[in-house]
Coordinates of C-alpha atoms in Angstrom, one line a residue:
Chain A
X1 CA 10.5 -215.8 9.6
X2 CA 9.4 -212.3 10.4
X3 CA 9.4 -213.1 14.1
X4 CA 12.9 -214.6 13.9
X5 CA 14.2 -211.3 12.4
X6 CA 12.2 -209.0 14.7
X7 CA 13.4 -210.5 18.0
X8 CA 17.2 -210.1 17.4
X9 CA 16.6 -206.5 16.1
X10 CA 14.6 -205.6 19.2
X11 CA 17.3 -207.1 21.5
X12 CA 20.0 -205.1 19.6
X13 CA 17.9 -201.9 19.9
X14 CA 17.5 -202.6 23.7
X15 CA 21.2 -203.1 24.2
X16 CA 22.0 -199.9 22.2
X17 CA 19.4 -198.0 24.2
X18 CA 21.0 -199.2 27.4
X19 CA 24.4 -198.0 26.3
X20 CA 23.0 -194.5 25.6
X21 CA 21.3 -194.2 29.0
X22 CA 22.6 -191.9 31.7
X23 CA 24.0 -193.1 35.0
X24 CA 21.9 -190.7 37.0
X25 CA 18.8 -192.7 38.1
X26 CA 16.8 -189.4 38.5
X27 CA 17.0 -188.9 34.7
X28 CA 16.7 -192.4 33.5
X29 CA 13.9 -194.9 33.3
X30 CA 14.1 -198.6 32.9
X31 CA 16.9 -198.4 30.3
X32 CA 18.9 -196.1 32.5
X33 CA 18.5 -198.6 35.3
X34 CA 19.7 -201.4 33.1
X35 CA 22.7 -199.4 32.0
X36 CA 23.5 -198.5 35.6
X37 CA 23.5 -202.1 36.8
X38 CA 25.3 -203.3 33.8
X39 CA 28.1 -200.6 33.6
X40 CA 29.3 -199.9 37.2
X41 CA 27.0 -196.8 37.4
X42 CA 25.6 -198.0 40.8
X43 CA 29.0 -197.4 42.4
X44 CA 29.1 -193.9 40.7
X45 CA 25.7 -193.1 42.2
X46 CA 26.8 -194.1 45.7
X47 CA 30.0 -192.0 45.3
X48 CA 27.9 -189.1 44.0
X49 CA 25.5 -189.3 47.0
X50 CA 28.4 -189.4 49.4
X51 CA 29.9 -186.4 47.7
X52 CA 26.6 -184.6 48.0
X53 CA 26.2 -185.6 51.6
X54 CA 29.7 -184.3 52.3
X55 CA 28.7 -181.0 50.6
X56 CA 25.7 -180.7 52.8
X57 CA 27.7 -181.4 55.9
X58 CA 30.2 -178.7 54.8
X59 CA 27.4 -176.2 54.3
X60 CA 26.0 -177.1 57.7
X61 CA 29.4 -176.6 59.3
X62 CA 29.7 -173.2 57.6
X63 CA 26.2 -172.3 58.9
X64 CA 27.0 -173.5 62.4
X65 CA 30.2 -171.4 62.3
X66 CA 28.3 -168.3 61.0
X67 CA 25.7 -168.8 63.7
X68 CA 28.4 -169.1 66.3
X69 CA 30.0 -166.0 65.0
X70 CA 26.7 -164.1 65.1
X71 CA 26.0 -165.3 68.6
X72 CA 29.5 -164.2 69.7
X73 CA 28.9 -160.8 68.1
X74 CA 25.5 -160.6 69.6
X75 CA 26.7 -161.4 73.1
X76 CA 29.7 -159.0 72.6
X77 CA 27.2 -156.2 71.7
X78 CA 25.0 -157.2 74.6
X79 CA 28.0 -157.0 76.9
X80 CA 28.7 -153.5 75.6
X81 CA 25.0 -152.5 76.1
X82 CA 25.1 -154.0 79.6
X83 CA 28.2 -151.9 80.3
X84 CA 26.6 -148.8 78.9
X85 CA 23.5 -149.4 81.0
X86 CA 25.6 -149.7 84.1
X87 CA 27.4 -146.5 83.3
X88 CA 24.1 -144.7 82.6
X89 CA 22.7 -146.0 85.9
X90 CA 25.8 -144.7 87.8
X91 CA 25.5 -141.3 86.1
X92 CA 21.7 -141.2 86.9
X93 CA 22.6 -141.8 90.6
X94 CA 25.3 -139.0 90.5
X95 CA 22.8 -136.6 88.8
X96 CA 20.2 -137.4 91.4
X97 CA 22.7 -136.5 94.2
X98 CA 23.6 -133.3 92.3
X99 CA 19.9 -132.5 92.0
X100 CA 19.4 -133.0 95.7
X101 CA 22.4 -130.7 96.5
X102 CA 21.2 -128.1 94.1
X103 CA 17.8 -128.1 95.8
X104 CA 19.3 -127.6 99.3
X105 CA 21.4 -124.8 97.8
X106 CA 18.3 -122.9 96.9
X107 CA 17.2 -123.0 100.5
X108 CA 20.4 -121.4 101.7
X109 CA 20.3 -117.7 102.5
X110 CA 22.4 -115.4 100.4
X111 CA 22.7 -117.8 97.4
X112 CA 22.6 -116.1 94.0
X113 CA 18.9 -116.8 93.2
X114 CA 19.3 -116.4 89.4
X115 CA 22.4 -118.6 89.2
X116 CA 20.8 -121.2 91.4
X117 CA 17.6 -121.2 89.2
X118 CA 19.8 -121.6 86.1
X119 CA 21.7 -124.4 87.7
X120 CA 18.5 -126.1 88.7
X121 CA 17.1 -125.9 85.2
X122 CA 20.3 -127.3 83.7
X123 CA 20.3 -130.2 86.2
X124 CA 16.7 -130.9 85.4
X125 CA 17.5 -130.9 81.7
X126 CA 20.5 -133.2 82.3
X127 CA 18.3 -135.5 84.3
X128 CA 15.8 -135.7 81.5
X129 CA 18.5 -136.5 78.9
X130 CA 20.0 -139.2 81.1
X131 CA 16.6 -140.8 81.5
X132 CA 16.3 -140.7 77.7
X133 CA 19.7 -142.3 77.4
X134 CA 18.6 -145.1 79.7
X135 CA 15.4 -145.8 77.8
X136 CA 17.2 -145.7 74.5
X137 CA 19.6 -148.3 75.7
X138 CA 16.7 -150.4 77.0
X139 CA 15.0 -150.1 73.6
X140 CA 18.2 -150.9 71.6
X141 CA 17.4 -154.5 70.9
X142 CA 13.7 -153.9 70.2
X143 CA 14.2 -150.7 68.2
X144 CA 13.3 -152.3 64.9
X145 CA 16.6 -151.2 63.3
X146 CA 18.9 -153.6 61.5
X147 CA 22.2 -154.7 63.1
X148 CA 24.3 -152.1 61.4
X149 CA 21.9 -149.4 62.6
X150 CA 21.8 -150.9 66.1
X151 CA 25.6 -150.5 66.1
X152 CA 25.3 -146.9 64.8
X153 CA 22.7 -146.1 67.5
X154 CA 25.0 -147.5 70.2
X155 CA 27.8 -145.3 68.9
X156 CA 25.6 -142.3 68.9
X157 CA 24.5 -143.0 72.5
X158 CA 28.1 -143.5 73.5
X159 CA 29.1 -140.1 72.2
X160 CA 26.1 -138.5 73.7
X161 CA 26.8 -140.0 77.1
X162 CA 30.4 -138.6 76.9
X163 CA 28.9 -135.2 76.2
X164 CA 26.4 -135.5 79.1
X165 CA 29.3 -136.5 81.4
X166 CA 31.1 -133.2 80.4
X167 CA 27.8 -131.3 81.2
X168 CA 27.6 -133.1 84.5
X169 CA 31.2 -132.2 85.4
X170 CA 30.5 -128.5 84.5
X171 CA 27.3 -128.4 86.6
X172 CA 29.0 -130.1 89.5
X173 CA 31.7 -127.3 89.4
X174 CA 29.0 -124.6 89.2
X175 CA 27.2 -126.2 92.2
X176 CA 30.4 -126.3 94.2
X177 CA 31.2 -122.6 93.4
X178 CA 27.7 -121.6 94.4
X179 CA 27.9 -123.6 97.6
X180 CA 31.1 -121.8 98.7
Chain B
X1 CA 4.3 -125.2 55.3
X2 CA 4.6 -127.5 58.2
X3 CA 5.2 -124.6 60.4
X4 CA 2.0 -123.0 59.2
X5 CA 0.1 -126.2 59.8
X6 CA 1.6 -126.5 63.3
X7 CA 0.4 -123.0 64.2
X8 CA -3.0 -123.7 62.7
X9 CA -3.3 -126.7 64.9
X10 CA -2.1 -124.7 67.9
X11 CA -4.7 -122.1 67.2
X12 CA -7.4 -124.8 66.8
X13 CA -6.4 -126.3 70.1
X14 CA -6.6 -123.0 71.8
X15 CA -10.1 -122.3 70.4
X16 CA -11.3 -125.7 71.4
X17 CA -10.4 -125.1 75.1
X18 CA -13.5 -124.4 77.0
X19 CA -13.8 -120.9 78.5
X20 CA -12.6 -120.9 82.1
X21 CA -10.7 -124.2 81.8
X22 CA -7.4 -122.2 81.7
X23 CA -6.3 -120.0 84.4
X24 CA -3.3 -118.3 83.0
X25 CA -1.3 -116.1 85.4
X26 CA -1.8 -113.0 83.4
X27 CA 0.1 -110.7 85.7
X28 CA 3.2 -112.8 85.5
X29 CA 2.8 -113.0 81.7
X30 CA 2.6 -109.2 81.4
X31 CA 5.7 -108.8 83.6
X32 CA 7.8 -111.2 81.7
X33 CA 6.9 -109.8 78.3
X34 CA 7.5 -106.3 79.4
X35 CA 10.9 -107.1 80.9
X36 CA 12.3 -109.7 78.5
X37 CA 10.6 -109.9 75.1
X38 CA 12.8 -108.9 72.3
X39 CA 10.3 -106.3 71.2
X40 CA 8.2 -105.3 74.3
X41 CA 4.4 -105.2 73.7
X42 CA 2.3 -102.1 73.9
X43 CA 1.4 -101.2 77.5
X44 CA -2.2 -100.5 76.6
X45 CA -2.7 -103.8 74.8
X46 CA -1.1 -105.6 77.8
X47 CA -3.5 -103.9 80.2
X48 CA -6.5 -105.0 78.2
X49 CA -5.3 -108.6 78.1
X50 CA -7.7 -111.2 79.4
X51 CA -7.9 -114.9 79.6
X52 CA -10.0 -115.4 76.4
X53 CA -7.9 -113.0 74.4
X54 CA -4.5 -114.4 75.3
X55 CA -3.9 -116.7 72.3
X56 CA -4.9 -114.0 69.8
X57 CA -2.8 -111.4 71.6
X58 CA 0.3 -113.6 71.6
X59 CA -0.2 -114.4 67.9
X60 CA -0.5 -110.7 67.0
X61 CA 2.4 -109.6 69.2
X62 CA 4.9 -112.4 68.3
X63 CA 4.2 -115.1 65.7
X64 CA 6.3 -117.6 67.7
X65 CA 4.8 -116.8 71.1
X66 CA 2.5 -119.4 72.7
X67 CA 1.0 -120.2 76.0
X68 CA 0.9 -123.9 77.2
X69 CA -1.2 -125.0 80.1
X70 CA 0.9 -127.2 82.4
X71 CA -0.4 -130.5 81.1
X72 CA 0.1 -129.7 77.4
X73 CA 3.7 -128.6 77.6
X74 CA 6.5 -130.7 76.2
X75 CA 10.0 -129.2 76.0
X76 CA 11.1 -128.7 72.4
X77 CA 14.8 -129.5 73.3
X78 CA 14.5 -132.9 74.9
X79 CA 14.4 -134.7 71.6
X80 CA 12.2 -137.4 70.1
X81 CA 10.8 -140.1 72.3
X82 CA 9.6 -143.4 70.9
X83 CA 6.3 -143.2 69.2
X84 CA 3.8 -145.6 67.7
X85 CA 3.2 -145.1 64.0
X86 CA 4.4 -145.9 60.5
X87 CA 7.8 -144.3 61.0
X88 CA 7.3 -141.3 58.7
X89 CA 6.6 -137.6 58.8
X90 CA 4.1 -135.9 56.6
X91 CA 5.2 -133.1 54.3
X92 CA 2.5 -130.8 52.9
X93 CA 3.7 -129.4 49.6
X94 CA 1.2 -127.6 47.3
X95 CA -1.8 -129.9 46.9
X96 CA 0.2 -133.0 47.9
X97 CA 1.1 -134.9 51.1
X98 CA 4.4 -136.6 50.9
X99 CA 6.1 -139.0 53.3
X100 CA 9.5 -138.3 54.8
X101 CA 10.5 -141.8 55.8
X102 CA 12.6 -142.5 58.9
X103 CA 15.5 -145.0 58.4
X104 CA 14.6 -148.3 60.1
X105 CA 11.0 -147.4 60.7
X106 CA 8.0 -149.5 59.7
X107 CA 7.5 -147.6 56.4
X108 CA 11.2 -148.0 55.5
X109 CA 11.1 -151.7 56.4
X110 CA 8.0 -152.1 54.2
X111 CA 9.9 -150.6 51.3
X112 CA 8.2 -147.2 51.1
X113 CA 10.6 -144.9 49.2
X114 CA 11.3 -141.5 50.8
X115 CA 9.2 -138.7 49.5
X116 CA 6.5 -140.9 48.1
X117 CA 3.3 -139.1 47.6
X118 CA 0.5 -140.3 49.8
X119 CA -2.7 -140.8 47.8
X120 CA -5.0 -142.8 50.1
X121 CA -5.1 -144.3 53.6
X122 CA -7.0 -147.6 53.9
X123 CA -8.8 -146.7 50.7
X124 CA -9.7 -143.2 51.8
X125 CA -8.3 -140.6 49.4
X126 CA -6.3 -137.8 51.1
X127 CA -6.8 -135.3 48.4
X128 CA -8.2 -132.1 49.9
X129 CA -7.3 -133.1 53.5
X130 CA -4.8 -131.1 55.5
X131 CA -1.8 -132.8 57.2
X132 CA -3.5 -133.0 60.6
X133 CA -6.5 -134.9 59.1
X134 CA -4.2 -137.2 57.3
X135 CA -2.2 -137.8 60.5
X136 CA -5.4 -138.7 62.2
X137 CA -6.1 -141.4 59.5
X138 CA -2.6 -142.8 60.0
X139 CA -2.8 -143.0 63.8
X140 CA -3.8 -146.3 65.4
X141 CA -3.0 -149.0 67.9
X142 CA 0.4 -150.7 68.0
X143 CA 0.7 -153.8 65.8
X144 CA -2.2 -152.8 63.5
X145 CA -1.9 -152.5 59.8
X146 CA -2.6 -149.6 57.6
X147 CA -2.9 -149.8 53.8
X148 CA -1.2 -146.9 52.0
X149 CA -1.7 -146.0 48.4
X150 CA 1.4 -144.1 47.3
X151 CA 3.0 -142.7 44.1
X152 CA 6.7 -143.4 43.9
X153 CA 8.8 -140.3 43.3
X154 CA 8.5 -139.9 39.5
X155 CA 6.8 -143.3 39.2
X156 CA 3.7 -145.4 39.3
X157 CA 1.1 -145.8 42.1
X158 CA 1.3 -148.8 44.4
X159 CA -0.3 -150.2 47.5
X160 CA 1.6 -151.2 50.6
X161 CA 0.6 -152.5 54.1
X162 CA 2.6 -150.9 56.9
X163 CA 2.4 -152.0 60.5
X164 CA 2.1 -149.3 63.2
X165 CA 4.9 -150.0 65.7
X166 CA 6.9 -148.4 68.5
X167 CA 9.9 -146.7 66.9
X168 CA 12.6 -144.4 68.1
X169 CA 14.5 -142.8 65.2
X170 CA 18.3 -142.3 65.0
X171 CA 19.3 -138.8 66.0
X172 CA 21.3 -138.5 62.8
X173 CA 20.3 -140.8 59.9
X174 CA 22.6 -141.9 57.1
X175 CA 20.3 -141.9 54.1
X176 CA 20.5 -143.3 50.5
X177 CA 22.2 -143.0 48.1
X178 CA 24.3 -145.2 50.4
X179 CA 27.6 -145.0 48.6
X180 CA 27.9 -141.3 49.6
X181 CA 28.0 -139.7 53.0
X182 CA 24.6 -138.2 53.1
X183 CA 23.3 -137.6 56.7
X184 CA 19.9 -136.3 57.6
X185 CA 19.5 -134.1 60.6
X186 CA 15.9 -133.4 61.5
X187 CA 16.3 -131.4 64.7
X188 CA 18.9 -129.8 66.9
X189 CA 18.6 -131.2 70.4
X190 CA 20.8 -129.6 73.1
X191 CA 23.8 -131.7 73.9
X192 CA 22.6 -134.6 71.8
X193 CA 22.7 -133.9 68.0
X194 CA 26.3 -132.8 67.8
X195 CA 27.7 -136.0 69.5
X196 CA 25.3 -138.0 67.3
X197 CA 26.7 -136.3 64.2
X198 CA 30.3 -136.9 65.3
X199 CA 29.5 -140.6 66.0
X200 CA 27.8 -141.0 62.6
X201 CA 30.7 -139.5 60.7
X202 CA 33.2 -141.6 62.6
X203 CA 31.0 -144.7 62.2
X204 CA 30.9 -144.2 58.4
X205 CA 34.6 -143.6 58.3
X206 CA 35.2 -146.9 60.0
X207 CA 32.9 -148.6 57.5
X208 CA 35.0 -147.3 54.7
X209 CA 33.7 -143.8 53.9
X210 CA 36.6 -141.5 53.2
X211 CA 37.1 -139.1 56.1
X212 CA 38.1 -136.4 53.6
X213 CA 35.3 -137.3 51.2
X214 CA 32.4 -135.0 50.5
X215 CA 29.8 -134.9 53.3
X216 CA 26.3 -133.9 52.5
X217 CA 23.9 -132.9 55.3
X218 CA 20.2 -133.0 54.4
X219 CA 18.4 -130.3 56.3
X220 CA 15.2 -130.3 54.3
X221 CA 13.2 -131.6 57.3
X222 CA 15.1 -129.7 60.0
X223 CA 12.6 -127.3 61.6
X224 CA 14.9 -126.1 64.4
X225 CA 15.7 -126.9 68.0
X226 CA 18.4 -125.7 70.3
X227 CA 20.3 -122.6 69.2
X228 CA 23.6 -123.4 70.9
X229 CA 23.6 -126.9 69.5
X230 CA 23.4 -125.4 66.1
X231 CA 26.4 -123.2 66.8
X232 CA 28.3 -126.1 68.3
X233 CA 27.6 -128.2 65.3
X234 CA 28.7 -125.5 62.9
X235 CA 31.9 -125.2 65.0
X236 CA 32.8 -128.8 64.2
X237 CA 33.6 -127.7 60.7
X238 CA 35.4 -124.4 61.4
X239 CA 38.6 -123.5 63.1
X240 CA 38.4 -122.6 66.8
X241 CA 37.7 -118.9 67.3
X242 CA 35.8 -118.4 63.9
X243 CA 32.8 -116.2 64.2
X244 CA 29.6 -118.2 64.0
X245 CA 27.1 -115.5 64.7
X246 CA 25.9 -112.8 67.1
X247 CA 23.1 -113.1 69.6
X248 CA 21.2 -109.9 69.9
X249 CA 19.4 -109.5 73.1
X250 CA 16.8 -106.8 74.0
X251 CA 18.3 -103.4 73.4
X252 CA 21.8 -103.1 72.3
X253 CA 23.2 -106.2 74.1
X254 CA 25.0 -108.3 71.5
X255 CA 27.2 -111.3 72.1
X256 CA 29.5 -112.9 69.5
X257 CA 29.5 -116.7 69.4
X258 CA 32.8 -118.3 68.2
X259 CA 33.7 -121.8 67.2
X260 CA 34.9 -123.8 70.2
X261 CA 38.0 -125.9 70.2
X262 CA 37.6 -129.7 69.9
X263 CA 37.4 -132.3 67.2
X264 CA 37.3 -130.7 63.7
X265 CA 36.2 -132.1 60.4
X266 CA 37.8 -130.7 57.2
X267 CA 36.0 -132.6 54.4
X268 CA 34.1 -130.7 51.7
X269 CA 30.6 -129.9 53.0
X270 CA 27.3 -129.4 51.2
X271 CA 24.0 -128.7 52.8
X272 CA 20.6 -129.4 51.3
X273 CA 18.0 -126.9 52.4
X274 CA 14.4 -126.1 51.6
X275 CA 11.3 -124.2 52.8
X276 CA 11.0 -126.4 55.9
X277 CA 14.6 -125.7 57.0
X278 CA 14.0 -123.2 59.8
X279 CA 15.4 -121.5 62.9
X280 CA 18.4 -123.4 64.4
X281 CA 18.9 -125.3 61.1
X282 CA 19.1 -121.9 59.3
X283 CA 21.6 -120.6 61.8
X284 CA 23.7 -123.8 61.4
X285 CA 23.5 -123.5 57.6
X286 CA 23.9 -119.7 57.6
X287 CA 27.0 -119.8 59.8
X288 CA 28.8 -122.4 57.6
X289 CA 27.6 -120.8 54.3
X290 CA 28.6 -117.2 55.2
X291 CA 32.0 -118.4 56.4
X292 CA 32.5 -120.0 53.0
X293 CA 32.7 -123.5 54.5
X294 CA 29.6 -125.1 53.0
X295 CA 27.7 -125.1 49.7
X296 CA 24.0 -124.7 49.9
X297 CA 21.7 -126.5 47.4
X298 CA 18.0 -126.6 47.4
X299 CA 15.4 -123.9 47.8
X300 CA 15.1 -120.7 49.9
X301 CA 14.8 -121.6 53.6
X302 CA 11.9 -120.6 55.9
X303 CA 13.4 -117.3 57.3
X304 CA 13.4 -117.4 61.1
X305 CA 16.6 -116.4 62.7
X306 CA 15.1 -115.5 66.1
X307 CA 15.3 -117.5 69.2
X308 CA 12.5 -118.2 71.7
X309 CA 12.6 -119.1 75.3
X310 CA 10.2 -121.1 77.4
X311 CA 9.4 -119.5 80.8
X312 CA 7.9 -121.7 83.4
X313 CA 5.1 -119.8 85.2
X314 CA 4.2 -120.2 88.9
X315 CA 1.3 -122.5 88.1
X316 CA 3.4 -124.9 86.0
X317 CA 2.2 -123.5 82.7
X318 CA 4.7 -122.2 80.2
X319 CA 5.0 -119.0 78.2
X320 CA 7.1 -119.2 75.0
X321 CA 8.2 -115.9 73.5
X322 CA 10.9 -114.4 71.3
X323 CA 13.8 -113.0 73.3
X324 CA 16.7 -112.9 70.9
X325 CA 17.6 -112.3 67.3
X326 CA 20.5 -114.1 65.8
X327 CA 22.8 -112.5 63.2
X328 CA 24.9 -114.5 60.8
X329 CA 28.7 -114.0 60.6
X330 CA 28.3 -111.3 58.0
X331 CA 25.9 -109.3 60.3
X332 CA 22.7 -110.2 58.3
X333 CA 19.6 -111.9 59.7
X334 CA 17.7 -114.5 57.9
X335 CA 14.5 -113.5 59.5
X336 CA 11.8 -112.9 56.9
X337 CA 14.3 -113.5 54.0
X338 CA 15.6 -117.0 54.5
X339 CA 18.8 -118.3 53.1
X340 CA 19.2 -118.3 49.3
X341 CA 21.1 -121.5 48.1
X342 CA 24.1 -121.3 45.8
X343 CA 22.1 -123.5 43.4
X344 CA 18.4 -123.2 43.5
X345 CA 16.4 -126.2 42.3
X346 CA 12.7 -126.7 41.4
X347 CA 10.1 -127.9 43.8
X348 CA 10.1 -131.3 42.1
X349 CA 13.9 -131.5 42.2
X350 CA 13.9 -130.8 45.9
X351 CA 12.0 -134.1 46.4
X352 CA 14.7 -136.1 44.7
X353 CA 17.7 -136.6 47.0
X354 CA 19.7 -138.6 44.4
X355 CA 19.2 -135.8 41.9
X356 CA 20.3 -133.3 44.5
X357 CA 23.5 -135.2 45.2
X358 CA 24.1 -135.1 41.4
X359 CA 23.6 -131.3 41.5
X360 CA 26.2 -131.1 44.4
X361 CA 28.6 -133.3 42.4
X362 CA 28.3 -131.2 39.3
X363 CA 28.9 -127.9 41.2
X364 CA 32.0 -129.3 42.8
X365 CA 33.2 -130.6 39.5
X366 CA 32.9 -127.1 38.2
X367 CA 30.1 -127.9 35.7

């Protein structure tokens, strides 16, 4: 008698437990599984996994796009640095030529010794500063600064190079005046 | 303080040089000092000058004069090269040693706050050591680690490991608080610092800082540099033709220096100064302050408005001596007196940049 009552009660409890189970197999146990199979939850799980997969794919696409953008930015900055390096090299060559001319000027008779000495000193200073520019550009990537700081440093170097160009033009003029 | 330490080190180096190792061209030195020094030395003292007595003589005659054997000389106006270290300078203040952290350096990257007090290096307490001894503890091979025990400004002690690495600082550094235009200038390098300042102001403007917004220049660590660069930088903020100062040569020769034409900046300007603000930095600050263009906040500056020159001698050695005095636009000199800020703060307040910015804000707001 007792067994006859107990078994239907147990079955009822199992069915009710199945109804209350969640569709997510990660949170459910046996009852959850029963509920999933019995109530169309399997299809839901497949749909959910597909949705999650799609989310992951979208994130990956975003990361790829960001990486591509960063690489484009990096190569654009590198192109600018290359350009800067080429300019600095050209200026170094010009300053070396000016240095040579200034030294030959010193050997000429009748040249204003003090002015020649001043010019030589300024050319030597300029040469040192251009060398510093060149090494700063070489170090730009390995400087340990963050990207924004690297950009700022490049801007500082650019302005400094413009100032050095003006100094070069002035010294060139002085050299020509002294040579006449 | 740093200046004093520097001269102490210079004197120690001079004493450590073995007798006879130097061979200073004394006759040349006598001739240059007699002819060109701002205040010529006494003839009798010059006649008695010998090799061994040269450092002491120069120190007596001119506190900024110095003799450099050829191999020891490095031009003060060529700017900072890359160096290997923790990316911070030491500031000796009272009994304490503090770190002035360079933006982007190893200490900055490791999260060391600027103006942290250094308590120990690799477990060795720095109390009682001078800045040179502490610098020696910090020095080491590239890519090695050093453990620093620090006290945050107004906060608790903490330990941090910092890698020693090659580092080249920015010529002008934007510094926190980052929402304001606060730029740190540490030295005035001929032909380099002015364009770096321009580039930094323009860079920040492109990043959204208002071009007419308040600009604060932190000169607390600026010990000097090129005189003309200081004038050129002051000229960026003043109309062309404005008197920046007067250079007084030997005798009665005086030459007025005026603001050149070129790109000008009209934003409100505040300068933060302190006892380490010296020489060209004082001339820059003095020119702008006396022309009513900049507010000075901080503590009295070092007080050196003279200018030195480095004369290359025939053997490649170099003699540095004072050859000019610089007068500010009102005709005064800061030598010996320093510049007195519009708002003087305490020693502790001088270490707190965010607090100093608040002081500037409150003055400008008329509080």
